[in-house]
Coordinates of C-alpha atoms and ligand atoms in Angstrom, one line a residue:
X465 CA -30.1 -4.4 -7.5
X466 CA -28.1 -1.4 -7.0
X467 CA -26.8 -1.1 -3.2
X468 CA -28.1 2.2 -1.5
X469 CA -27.7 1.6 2.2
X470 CA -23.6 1.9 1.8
X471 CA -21.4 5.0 0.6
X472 CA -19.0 4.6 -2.5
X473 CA -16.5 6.6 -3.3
X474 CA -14.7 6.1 -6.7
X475 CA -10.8 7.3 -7.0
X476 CA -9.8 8.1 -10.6
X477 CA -6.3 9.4 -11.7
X478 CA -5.6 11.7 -14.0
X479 CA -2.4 13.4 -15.9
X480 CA 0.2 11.0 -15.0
X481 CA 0.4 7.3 -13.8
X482 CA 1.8 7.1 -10.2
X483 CA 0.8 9.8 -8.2
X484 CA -0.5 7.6 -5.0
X485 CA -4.4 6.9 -5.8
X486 CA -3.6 3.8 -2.9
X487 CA -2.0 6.1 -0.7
X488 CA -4.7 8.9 -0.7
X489 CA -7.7 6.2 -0.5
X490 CA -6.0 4.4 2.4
X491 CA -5.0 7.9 4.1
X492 CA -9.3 8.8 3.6
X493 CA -9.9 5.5 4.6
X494 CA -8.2 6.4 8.0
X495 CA -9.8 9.6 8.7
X496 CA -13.2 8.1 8.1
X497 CA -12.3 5.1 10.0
X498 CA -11.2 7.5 13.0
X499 CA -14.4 9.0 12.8
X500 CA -16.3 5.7 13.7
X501 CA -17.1 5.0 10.0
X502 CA -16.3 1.3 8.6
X503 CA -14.4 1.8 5.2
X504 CA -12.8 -0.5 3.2
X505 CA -11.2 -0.2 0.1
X506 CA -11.0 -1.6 -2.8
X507 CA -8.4 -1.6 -6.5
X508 CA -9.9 -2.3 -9.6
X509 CA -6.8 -2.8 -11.9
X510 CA -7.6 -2.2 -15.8
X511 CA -5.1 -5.1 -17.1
X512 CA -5.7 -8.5 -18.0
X513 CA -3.5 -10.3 -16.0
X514 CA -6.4 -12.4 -13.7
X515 CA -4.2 -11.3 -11.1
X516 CA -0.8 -9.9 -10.3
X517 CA 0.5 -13.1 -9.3
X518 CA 2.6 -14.2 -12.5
X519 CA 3.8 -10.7 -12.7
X520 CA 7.2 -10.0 -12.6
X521 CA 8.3 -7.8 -9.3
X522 CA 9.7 -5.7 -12.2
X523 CA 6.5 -5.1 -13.7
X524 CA 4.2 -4.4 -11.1
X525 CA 6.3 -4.6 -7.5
X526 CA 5.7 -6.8 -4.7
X527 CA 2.3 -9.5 -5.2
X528 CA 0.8 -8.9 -1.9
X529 CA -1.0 -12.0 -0.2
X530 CA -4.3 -11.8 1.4
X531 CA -5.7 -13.8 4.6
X532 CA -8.0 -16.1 2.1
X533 CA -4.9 -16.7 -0.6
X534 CA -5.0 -13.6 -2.8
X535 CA -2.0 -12.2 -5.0
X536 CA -3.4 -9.1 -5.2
X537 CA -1.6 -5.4 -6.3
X538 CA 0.6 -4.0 -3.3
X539 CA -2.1 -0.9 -2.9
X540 CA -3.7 -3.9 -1.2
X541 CA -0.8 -3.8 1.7
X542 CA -1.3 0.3 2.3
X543 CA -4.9 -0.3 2.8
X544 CA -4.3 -3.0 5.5
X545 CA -1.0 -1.1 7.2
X546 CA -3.5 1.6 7.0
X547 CA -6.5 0.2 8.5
X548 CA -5.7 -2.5 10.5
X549 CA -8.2 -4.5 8.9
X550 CA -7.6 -7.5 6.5
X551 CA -8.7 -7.5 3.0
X552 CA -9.8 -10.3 0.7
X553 CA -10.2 -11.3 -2.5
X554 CA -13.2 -8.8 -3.0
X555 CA -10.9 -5.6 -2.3
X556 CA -8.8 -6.8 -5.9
X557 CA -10.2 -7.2 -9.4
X558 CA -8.6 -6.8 -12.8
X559 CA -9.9 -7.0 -16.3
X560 CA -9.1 -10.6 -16.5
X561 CA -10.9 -11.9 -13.8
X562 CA -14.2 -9.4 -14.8
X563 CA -14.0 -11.4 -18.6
X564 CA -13.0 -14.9 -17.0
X565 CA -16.2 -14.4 -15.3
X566 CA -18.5 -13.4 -18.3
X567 CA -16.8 -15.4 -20.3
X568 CA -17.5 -18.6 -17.7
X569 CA -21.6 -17.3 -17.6
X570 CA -21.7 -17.4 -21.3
X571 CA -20.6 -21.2 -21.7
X572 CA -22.6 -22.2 -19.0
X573 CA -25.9 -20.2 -21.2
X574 CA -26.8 -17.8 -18.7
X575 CA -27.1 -15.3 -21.0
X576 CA -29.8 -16.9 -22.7
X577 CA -28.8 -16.6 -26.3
X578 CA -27.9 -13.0 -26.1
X579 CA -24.8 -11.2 -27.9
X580 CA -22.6 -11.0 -24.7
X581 CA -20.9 -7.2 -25.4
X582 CA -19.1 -5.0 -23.2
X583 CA -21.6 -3.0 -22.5
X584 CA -24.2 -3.6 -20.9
X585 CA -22.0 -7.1 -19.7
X586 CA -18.6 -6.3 -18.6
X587 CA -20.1 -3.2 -16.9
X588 CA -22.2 -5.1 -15.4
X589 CA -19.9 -7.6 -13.8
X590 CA -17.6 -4.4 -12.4
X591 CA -20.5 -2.9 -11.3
X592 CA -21.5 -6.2 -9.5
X593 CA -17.8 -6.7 -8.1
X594 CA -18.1 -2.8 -6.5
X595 CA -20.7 -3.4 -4.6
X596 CA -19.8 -7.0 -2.9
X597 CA -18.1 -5.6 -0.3
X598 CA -21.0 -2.7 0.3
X599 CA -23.8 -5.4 0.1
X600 CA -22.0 -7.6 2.9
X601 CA -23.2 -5.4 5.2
X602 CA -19.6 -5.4 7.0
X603 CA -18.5 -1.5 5.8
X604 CA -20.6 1.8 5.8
X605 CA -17.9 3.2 3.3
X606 CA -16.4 1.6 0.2
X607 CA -13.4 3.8 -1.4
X608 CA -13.2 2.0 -5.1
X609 CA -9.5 2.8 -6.5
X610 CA -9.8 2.6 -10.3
X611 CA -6.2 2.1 -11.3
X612 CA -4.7 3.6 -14.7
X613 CA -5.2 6.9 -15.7
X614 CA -8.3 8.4 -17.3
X615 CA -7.8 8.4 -21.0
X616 CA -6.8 4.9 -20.9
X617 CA -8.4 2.6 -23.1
X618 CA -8.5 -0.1 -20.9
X619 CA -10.1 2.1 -18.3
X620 CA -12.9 2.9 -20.6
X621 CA -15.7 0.4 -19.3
X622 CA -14.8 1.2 -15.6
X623 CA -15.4 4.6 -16.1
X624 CA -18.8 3.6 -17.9
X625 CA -19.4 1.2 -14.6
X626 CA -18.9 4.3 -12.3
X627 CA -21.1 6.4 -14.8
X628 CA -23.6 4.6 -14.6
X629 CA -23.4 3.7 -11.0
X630 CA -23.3 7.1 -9.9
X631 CA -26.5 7.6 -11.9
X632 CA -28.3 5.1 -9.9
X633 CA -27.4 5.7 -6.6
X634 CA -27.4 9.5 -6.5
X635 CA -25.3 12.1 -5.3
X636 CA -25.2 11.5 -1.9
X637 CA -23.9 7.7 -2.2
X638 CA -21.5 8.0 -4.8
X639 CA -18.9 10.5 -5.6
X640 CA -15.8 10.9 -7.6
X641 CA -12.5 11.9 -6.4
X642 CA -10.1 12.7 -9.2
X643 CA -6.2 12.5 -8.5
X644 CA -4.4 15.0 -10.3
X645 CA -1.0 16.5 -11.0
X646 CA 0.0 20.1 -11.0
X647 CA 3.0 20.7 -12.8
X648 CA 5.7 23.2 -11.7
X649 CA 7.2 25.0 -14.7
X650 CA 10.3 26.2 -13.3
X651 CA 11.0 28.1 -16.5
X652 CA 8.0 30.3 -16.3
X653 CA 8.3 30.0 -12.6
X654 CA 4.6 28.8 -12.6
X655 CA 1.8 25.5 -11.3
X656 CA -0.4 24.7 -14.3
X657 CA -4.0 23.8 -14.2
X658 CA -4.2 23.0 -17.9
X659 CA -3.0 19.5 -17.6
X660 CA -6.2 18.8 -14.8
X661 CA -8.6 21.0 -17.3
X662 CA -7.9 18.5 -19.7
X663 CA -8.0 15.3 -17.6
X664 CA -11.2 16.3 -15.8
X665 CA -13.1 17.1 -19.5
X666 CA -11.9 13.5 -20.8
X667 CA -13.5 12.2 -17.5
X668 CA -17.1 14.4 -18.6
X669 CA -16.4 13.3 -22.0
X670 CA -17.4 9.7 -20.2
X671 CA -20.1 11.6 -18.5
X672 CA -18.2 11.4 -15.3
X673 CA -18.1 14.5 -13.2
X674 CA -15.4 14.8 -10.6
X675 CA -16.7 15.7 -7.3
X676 CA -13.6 16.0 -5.6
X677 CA -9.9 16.9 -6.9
X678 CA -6.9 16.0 -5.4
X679 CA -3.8 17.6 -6.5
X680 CA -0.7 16.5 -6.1
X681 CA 1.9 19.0 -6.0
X682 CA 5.7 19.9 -5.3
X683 CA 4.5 23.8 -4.4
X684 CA 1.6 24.9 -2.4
X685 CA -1.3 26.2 -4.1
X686 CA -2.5 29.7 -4.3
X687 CA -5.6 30.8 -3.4
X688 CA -5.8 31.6 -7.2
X689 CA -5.0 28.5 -8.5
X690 CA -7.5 26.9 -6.3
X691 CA -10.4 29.2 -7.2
X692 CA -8.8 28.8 -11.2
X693 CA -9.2 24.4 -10.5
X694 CA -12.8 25.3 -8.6
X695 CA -14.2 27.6 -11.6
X696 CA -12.8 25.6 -15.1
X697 CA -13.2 22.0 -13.3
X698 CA -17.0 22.6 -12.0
X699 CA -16.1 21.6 -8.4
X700 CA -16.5 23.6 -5.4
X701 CA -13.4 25.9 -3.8
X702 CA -13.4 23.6 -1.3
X703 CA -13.4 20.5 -2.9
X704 CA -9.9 21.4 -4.4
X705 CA -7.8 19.5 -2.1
X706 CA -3.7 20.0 -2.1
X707 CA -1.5 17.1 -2.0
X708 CA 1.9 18.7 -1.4
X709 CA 4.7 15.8 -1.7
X710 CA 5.0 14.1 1.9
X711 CA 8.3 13.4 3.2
X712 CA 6.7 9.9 4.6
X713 CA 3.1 8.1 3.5
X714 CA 2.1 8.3 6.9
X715 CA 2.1 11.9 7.3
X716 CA -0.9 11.6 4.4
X717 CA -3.8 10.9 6.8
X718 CA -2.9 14.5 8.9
X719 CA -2.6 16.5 5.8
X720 CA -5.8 15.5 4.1
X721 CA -7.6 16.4 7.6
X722 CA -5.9 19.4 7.4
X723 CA -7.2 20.4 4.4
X724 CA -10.3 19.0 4.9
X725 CA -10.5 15.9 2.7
X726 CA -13.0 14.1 4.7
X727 CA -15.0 16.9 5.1
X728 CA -15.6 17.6 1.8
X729 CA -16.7 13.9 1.7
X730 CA -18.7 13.8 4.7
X731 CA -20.7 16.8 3.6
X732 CA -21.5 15.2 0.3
X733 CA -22.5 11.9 1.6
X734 CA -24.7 13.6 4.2
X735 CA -23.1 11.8 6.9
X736 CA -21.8 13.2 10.2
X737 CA -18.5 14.6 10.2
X738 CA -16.5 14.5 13.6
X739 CA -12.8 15.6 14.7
X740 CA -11.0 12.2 14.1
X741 CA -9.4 10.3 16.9
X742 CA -6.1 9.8 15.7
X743 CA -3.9 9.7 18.7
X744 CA -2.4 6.1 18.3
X745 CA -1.3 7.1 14.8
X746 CA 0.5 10.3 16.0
X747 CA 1.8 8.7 18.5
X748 CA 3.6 6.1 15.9
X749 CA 4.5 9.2 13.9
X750 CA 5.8 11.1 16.2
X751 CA 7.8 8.0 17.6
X752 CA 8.8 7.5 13.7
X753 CA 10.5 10.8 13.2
X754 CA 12.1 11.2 17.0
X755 CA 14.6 7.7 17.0
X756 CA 16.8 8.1 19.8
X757 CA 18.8 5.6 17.8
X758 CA 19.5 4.2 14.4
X759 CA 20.5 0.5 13.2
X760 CA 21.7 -0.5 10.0
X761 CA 20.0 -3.5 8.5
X762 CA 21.0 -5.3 5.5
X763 CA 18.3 -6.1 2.9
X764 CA 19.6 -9.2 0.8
X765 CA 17.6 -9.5 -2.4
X766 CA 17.6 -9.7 -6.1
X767 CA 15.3 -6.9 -7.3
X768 CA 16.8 -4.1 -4.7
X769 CA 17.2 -1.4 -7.4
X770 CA 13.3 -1.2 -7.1
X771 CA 11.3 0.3 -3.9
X772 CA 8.4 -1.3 -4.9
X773 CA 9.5 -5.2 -4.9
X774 CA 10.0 -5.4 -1.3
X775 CA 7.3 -2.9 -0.1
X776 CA 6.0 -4.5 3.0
X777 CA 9.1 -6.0 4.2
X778 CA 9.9 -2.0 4.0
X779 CA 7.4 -0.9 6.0
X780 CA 6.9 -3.5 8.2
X781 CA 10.6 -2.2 9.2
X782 CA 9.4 1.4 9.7
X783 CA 6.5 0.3 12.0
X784 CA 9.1 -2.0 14.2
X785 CA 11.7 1.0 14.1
X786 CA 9.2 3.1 15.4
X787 CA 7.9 1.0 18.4
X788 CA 11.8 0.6 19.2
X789 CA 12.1 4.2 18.9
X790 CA 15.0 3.4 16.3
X791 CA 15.8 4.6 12.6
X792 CA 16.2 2.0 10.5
X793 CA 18.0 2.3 7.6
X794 CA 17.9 0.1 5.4
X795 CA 21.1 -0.7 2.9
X796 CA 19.9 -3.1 -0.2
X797 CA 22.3 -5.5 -0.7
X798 CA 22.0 -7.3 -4.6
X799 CA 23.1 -11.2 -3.8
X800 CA 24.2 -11.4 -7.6
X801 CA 27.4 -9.5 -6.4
X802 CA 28.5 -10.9 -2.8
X803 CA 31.5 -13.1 -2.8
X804 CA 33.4 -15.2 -0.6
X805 CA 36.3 -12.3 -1.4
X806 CA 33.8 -9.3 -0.8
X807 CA 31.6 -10.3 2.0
X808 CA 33.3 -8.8 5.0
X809 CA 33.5 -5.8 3.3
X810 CA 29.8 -5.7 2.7
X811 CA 28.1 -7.3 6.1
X812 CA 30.9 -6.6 8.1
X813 CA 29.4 -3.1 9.6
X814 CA 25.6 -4.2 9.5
X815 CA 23.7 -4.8 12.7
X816 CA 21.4 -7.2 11.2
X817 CA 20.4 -9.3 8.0
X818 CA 17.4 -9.7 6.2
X819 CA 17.2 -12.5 3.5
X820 CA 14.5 -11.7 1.5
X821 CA 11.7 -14.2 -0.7
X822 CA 12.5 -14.8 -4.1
X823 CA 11.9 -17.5 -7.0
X824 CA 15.0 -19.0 -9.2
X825 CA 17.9 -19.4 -8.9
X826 CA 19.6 -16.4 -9.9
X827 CA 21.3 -14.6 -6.9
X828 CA 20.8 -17.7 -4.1
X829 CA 24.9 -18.6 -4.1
X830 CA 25.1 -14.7 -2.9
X831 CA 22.5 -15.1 -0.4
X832 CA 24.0 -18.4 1.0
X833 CA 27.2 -17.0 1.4
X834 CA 26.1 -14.3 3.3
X835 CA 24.0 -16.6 5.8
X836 CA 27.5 -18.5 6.5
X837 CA 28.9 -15.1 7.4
X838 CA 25.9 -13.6 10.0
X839 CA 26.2 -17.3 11.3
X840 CA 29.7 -17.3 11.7
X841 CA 30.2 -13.8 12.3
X842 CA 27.2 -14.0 15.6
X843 CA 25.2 -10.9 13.5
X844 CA 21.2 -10.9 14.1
X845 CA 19.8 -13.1 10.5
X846 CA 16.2 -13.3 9.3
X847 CA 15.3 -15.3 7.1
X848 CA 12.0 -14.9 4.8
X849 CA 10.3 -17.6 3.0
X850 CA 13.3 -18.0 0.5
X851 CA 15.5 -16.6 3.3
X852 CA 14.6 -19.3 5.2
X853 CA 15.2 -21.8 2.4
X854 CA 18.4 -21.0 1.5
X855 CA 19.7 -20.8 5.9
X856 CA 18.4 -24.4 5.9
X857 CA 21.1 -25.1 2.4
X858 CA 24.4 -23.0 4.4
X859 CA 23.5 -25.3 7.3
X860 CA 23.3 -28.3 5.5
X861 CA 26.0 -27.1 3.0
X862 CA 28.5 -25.7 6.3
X863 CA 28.0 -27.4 9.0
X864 CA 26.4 -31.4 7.9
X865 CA 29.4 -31.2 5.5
X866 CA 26.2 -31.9 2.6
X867 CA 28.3 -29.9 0.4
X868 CA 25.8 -30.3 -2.8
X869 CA 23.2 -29.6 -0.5
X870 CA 20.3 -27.3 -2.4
X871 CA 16.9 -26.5 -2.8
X872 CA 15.1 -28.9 -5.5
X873 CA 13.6 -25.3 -7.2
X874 CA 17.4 -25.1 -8.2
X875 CA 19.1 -27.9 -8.4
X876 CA 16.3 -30.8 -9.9
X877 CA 19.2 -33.3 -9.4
X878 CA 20.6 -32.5 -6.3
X879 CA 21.6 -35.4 -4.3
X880 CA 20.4 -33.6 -0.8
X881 CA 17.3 -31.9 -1.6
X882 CA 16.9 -30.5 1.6
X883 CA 14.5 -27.9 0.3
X884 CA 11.8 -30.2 -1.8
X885 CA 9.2 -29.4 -3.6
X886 CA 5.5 -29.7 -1.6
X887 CA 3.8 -33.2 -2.2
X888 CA 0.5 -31.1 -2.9
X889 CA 2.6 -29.4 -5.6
X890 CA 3.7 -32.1 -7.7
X891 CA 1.4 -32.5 -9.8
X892 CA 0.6 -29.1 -10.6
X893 CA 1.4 -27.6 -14.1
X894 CA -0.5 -24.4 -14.1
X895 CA 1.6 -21.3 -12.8
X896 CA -1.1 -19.0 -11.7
X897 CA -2.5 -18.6 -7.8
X898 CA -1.6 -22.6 -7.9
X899 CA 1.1 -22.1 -4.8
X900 CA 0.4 -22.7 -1.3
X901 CA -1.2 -19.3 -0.3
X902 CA -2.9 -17.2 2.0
X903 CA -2.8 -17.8 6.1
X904 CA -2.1 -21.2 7.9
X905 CA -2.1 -22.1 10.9
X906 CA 1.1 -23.0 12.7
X907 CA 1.8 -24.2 15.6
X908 CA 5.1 -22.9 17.9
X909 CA 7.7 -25.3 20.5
X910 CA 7.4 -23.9 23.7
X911 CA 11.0 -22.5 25.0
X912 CA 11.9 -21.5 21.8
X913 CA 12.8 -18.0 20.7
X914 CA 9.8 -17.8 17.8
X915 CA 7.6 -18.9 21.0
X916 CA 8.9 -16.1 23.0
X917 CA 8.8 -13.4 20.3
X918 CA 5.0 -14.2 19.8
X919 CA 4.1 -14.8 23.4
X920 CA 2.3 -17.7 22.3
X921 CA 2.1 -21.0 20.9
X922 CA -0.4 -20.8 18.0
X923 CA -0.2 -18.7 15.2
X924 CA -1.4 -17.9 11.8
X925 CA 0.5 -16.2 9.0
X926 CA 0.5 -16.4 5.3
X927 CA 2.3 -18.1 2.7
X928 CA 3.5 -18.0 -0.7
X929 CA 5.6 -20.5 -1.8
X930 CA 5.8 -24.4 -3.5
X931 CA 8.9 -25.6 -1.7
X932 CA 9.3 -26.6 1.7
X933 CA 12.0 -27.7 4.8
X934 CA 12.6 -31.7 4.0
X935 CA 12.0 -33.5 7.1
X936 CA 13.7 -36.2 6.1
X937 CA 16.9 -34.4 6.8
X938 CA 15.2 -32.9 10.1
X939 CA 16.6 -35.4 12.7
X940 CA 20.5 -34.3 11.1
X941 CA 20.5 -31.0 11.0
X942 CA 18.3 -30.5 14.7
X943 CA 21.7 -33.0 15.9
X944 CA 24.0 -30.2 14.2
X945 CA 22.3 -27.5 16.2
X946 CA 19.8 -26.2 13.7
X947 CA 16.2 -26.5 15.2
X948 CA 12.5 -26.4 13.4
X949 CA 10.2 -24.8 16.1
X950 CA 7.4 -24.2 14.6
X951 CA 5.1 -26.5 12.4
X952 CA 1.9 -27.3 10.3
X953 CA -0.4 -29.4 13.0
X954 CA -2.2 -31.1 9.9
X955 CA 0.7 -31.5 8.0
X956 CA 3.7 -31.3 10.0
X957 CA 5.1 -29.0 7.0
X958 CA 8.5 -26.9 9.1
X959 CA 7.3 -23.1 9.3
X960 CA 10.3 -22.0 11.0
X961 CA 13.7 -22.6 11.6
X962 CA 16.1 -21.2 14.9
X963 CA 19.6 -21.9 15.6
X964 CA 19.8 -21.5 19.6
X965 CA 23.4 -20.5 20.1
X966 CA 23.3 -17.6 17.8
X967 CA 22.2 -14.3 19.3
X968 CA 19.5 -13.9 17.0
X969 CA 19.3 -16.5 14.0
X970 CA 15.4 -17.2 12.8
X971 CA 14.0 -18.2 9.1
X972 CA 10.0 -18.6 8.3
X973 CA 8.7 -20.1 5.9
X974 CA 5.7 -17.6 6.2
X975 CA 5.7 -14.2 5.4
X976 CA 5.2 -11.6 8.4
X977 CA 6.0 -9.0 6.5
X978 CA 2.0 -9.0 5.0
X979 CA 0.4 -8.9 8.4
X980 CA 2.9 -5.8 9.9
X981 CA 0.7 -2.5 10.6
X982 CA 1.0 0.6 12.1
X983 CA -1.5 -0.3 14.9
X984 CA 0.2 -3.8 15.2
X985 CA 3.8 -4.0 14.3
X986 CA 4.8 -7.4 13.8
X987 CA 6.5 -9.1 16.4
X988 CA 9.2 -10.8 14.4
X989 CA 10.3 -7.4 13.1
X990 CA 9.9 -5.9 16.3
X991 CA 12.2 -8.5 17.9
X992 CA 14.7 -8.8 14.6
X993 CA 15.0 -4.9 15.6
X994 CA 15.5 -5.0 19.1
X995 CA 18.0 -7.6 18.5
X996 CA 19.9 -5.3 15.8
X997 CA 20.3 -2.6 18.5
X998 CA 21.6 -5.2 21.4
X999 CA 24.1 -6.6 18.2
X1000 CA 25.0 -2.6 17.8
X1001 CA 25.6 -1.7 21.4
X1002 CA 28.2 -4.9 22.2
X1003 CA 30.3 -3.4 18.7
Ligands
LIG1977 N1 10.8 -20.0 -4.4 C1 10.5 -20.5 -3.1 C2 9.3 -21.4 -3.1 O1 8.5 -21.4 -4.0 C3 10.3 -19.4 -2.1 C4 9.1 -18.5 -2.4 C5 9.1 -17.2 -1.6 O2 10.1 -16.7 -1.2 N2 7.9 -16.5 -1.6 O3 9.1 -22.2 -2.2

């Protein structure tokens, strides 16, 4: 049964492959949400990957992790920084899991004998996965991201889904908002429509009518240029909406209001449309761009060339910034090259030091050596998931004197496995969403710093990893002066690690960096910041 009591809204891209479809559904998202509306959003990614797990941070950026243990696409962290409300499993579906499915119902006979095809099957499955959110009853909104661009082949049957869906619920409870790009010709001194004429007519081509089009844009555009859009694209003048490149994400929300995004939507939907409240978000934003201060932190990783790989951990630092009313710039340090010989050189200026997650090997001498230096050297250290790993190995390595000391990831033969591999783990072979995942409960010492950051004992976060703190070497390395304060009441699995004497020195095993939001900045970062700017006042 099609759903009829919730909105949809369907995001399509057109001309060129990364012009922000995430950041313009999350930025709607808001401006509904600050109207009272409940919207969620959701990315339905054309590849057949089941999910974006076994990709390579090269491929496809950070894997985001969701409260019920999806790796789902990093669009998935925008809508939650957003929102402020979690997302699931439902709010992520790619080709692979839509044919996993109908490939699953066919050996179990459901479809009675018929020739399974993709249409009317696979269409049907999207169409079904669309609506699971809407027919929850929890959203009044759902904002459907189609990723790819229009034109692709793999996006074929999702156009056909939102074809057909659009048919069936009508006008008013389903429209298309196409993302476009308007080239500037500098030669001719000129924006250009003809790339959008063309995208929009291979959308109709699918019988798909934009209702909506977004353009992106490096120029403003003219009155003519919107009436030109308006009159060859069959939209309304007002439903040409500009997209002029934003100097942050989060100025998005404010200049779709101002030109009327959710208006346009509102009107089509035949739902009320009110002045949005958005007076905690300006407040970040204006907080954001006005530091009275700036630290430099350190971002130790192996995939720094790329924006994308570390996204949250990125933005979780621009929501802790702004709450400190600090800039924080952020200098990506690649591990591959830090060297006994070259590490002063490189830390020696930084106000604090983020190790960030990983997987292998390569890179992990570069990171432990410059653990030993922000231990030695008294500078402000986080640790993340492999960060946190590889603090536990300089301790052991450092200061119990465990000199082949190593994580059993690395090193199978290591004779002081300090980081091991999960006992639930062992006997697992296949690769795919098979790691510990999604949010745990963990409980925190009392006393401890990672108690008083939270301002509280009990704590969930979420997790992505196989390996895990050895406890067997617990009793040593607490004795040496390196403490776990925060555990796993079921399992008793260390979640985090604290060295008391240093001025700031914490590792999770979790990762915060997923739950950090513009409403709710998380309080490690906030704290890692605030302990940046104490370490930058005493140079
Ligand atoms: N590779 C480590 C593990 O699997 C850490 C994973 C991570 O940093 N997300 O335990």
């Amino acid at each position: 049964m099609t759903d009829t009591t919730t909105k949809y809204i369907f995001v399509t891209g057109g001309v060129s492959s990364s012009l922000g479809k995430g950041i313009i559904a999350a930025s709607l998202a808001k401006l509904l949400q600050a109207q009272g509306y409940r919207a969620t959003i959701q990315k339905l990614d054309p590849y057949i990957n089941i999910d974006p797990g076994t990709l390579n941070p090269y491929e496809h950026g950070e894997c985001y992790v969701t409260d019920d243990g999806a790796e789902t696409d990093l669009d998935l962290g925008h809508y939650e920084r957003f929102l402020n409300v979690p997302t699931s499993q439902a709010n992520n579906v790619t080709t692979g899991r839509i044919y996993q499915s109908v490939i699953d119902k066919e050996r179990r006979g459901e479809f009675l004998g018929k020739t399974v095809q993709v249409i009317p099957h696979i269409t049907d499955e999207i169409k079904h996965r669309v609506q699971i959110l809407g027919k929850s009853g929890d959203y009044d909104i759902v904002i459907t991201e189609i990723g790819g661009t229009v034109g692709d082949i793999e996006s074929l049957p999702y156009i056909e889904a939102v074809r057909q869906l659009k048919w069936e619920m009508g006008n008013e409870n389903a429209l298309v908002i196409h993302l476009t790009l308007i080239p500037y010709l500098s030669a001719a001194g000129e924006l250009k429509t003809k790339p959008t004429q063309h995208s929009v007519k291979t959308l109709m081509e699918s019988g798909v009518q934009a209702d909506i089009l977004v353009c992106r844009t490096e120029h403003k555009l003219s009155d003519s240029i919107r009436t030109k859009l308006a009159r060859f694209c069959n939209v309304k003048r007002e439903a040409v909406i500009e997209s002029i490149d934003a100097s942050t994400i989060y100025d998005v929300p404010n200049l779709m209001l101002e030109e009327g995004l959710d208006k346009v939507v509102l009107e089509q939907l035949k739902l009320e449309s009110h002045v949005p409240d958005l007076t905690s978000w300006n407040n970040f934003l204006a907080k954001h761009k006005n530091p009275k201060s700036e630290v430099v932190i350190g971002l130790i990783g192996k995939y720094v060339e790329l924006q994308d790989s570390y996204k949250s951990i990125l933005e979780s630092f621009i929501h802790a910034g702004a709450a400190n009313e600090v800039k924080v710039k952020v200098e990506s340090i690649h591990s591959e090259y830090l060297q006994p010989e070259n590490i002063a050189t490189k830390l020696s200026h930084l106000d604090g030091v983020l190790v960030a997650p990983g997987f292998g090997e390569r890179g992990i001498e570069g990171k432990i050596e410059a653990i030993r230096y922000v231990r030695e050297h008294q500078i402000p250290f986080f640790g993340i998931c492999l960060g946190m790993q590889m603090a536990t190995i300089e301790f052991s390595r450092n200061v119990l004197g465990l000199s082949e000391a190593n994580s059993s990831e690395m090193d199978s033969e290591t004779p002081h496995p300090v980081i091991d591999i999960m006992e639930a783990q062992k006997k697992i072979t296949e690769k795919g969403g098979t790691m510990r995942l999604g949010s745990w409960k963990c409980d925190l010492l009392q006393n401890t710093k990672i108690a008083s950051v939270y301002n509280t004992t009990s704590i969930m976060e979420r997790h992505r990893h196989r390996y895990e703190f050895n406890n067997a070497y617990k009793t040593q390395l607490e004795n040496a002066g390196l403490k776990a304060t925060g555990f796993n009441p079921e399992t008793g699995l260390v979640e985090v690690i604290e060295i008391p004497t240093h001025p700031w020195f914490v590792g999770v095993q979790y990762h915060p960096e997923y739950k950090s939001t513009v409403a709710n900045p998380h309080p490690l970062f906030l704290a890692f910041i605030k302990a940046a700017l104490k370490h930058k006042t005493k140079k």
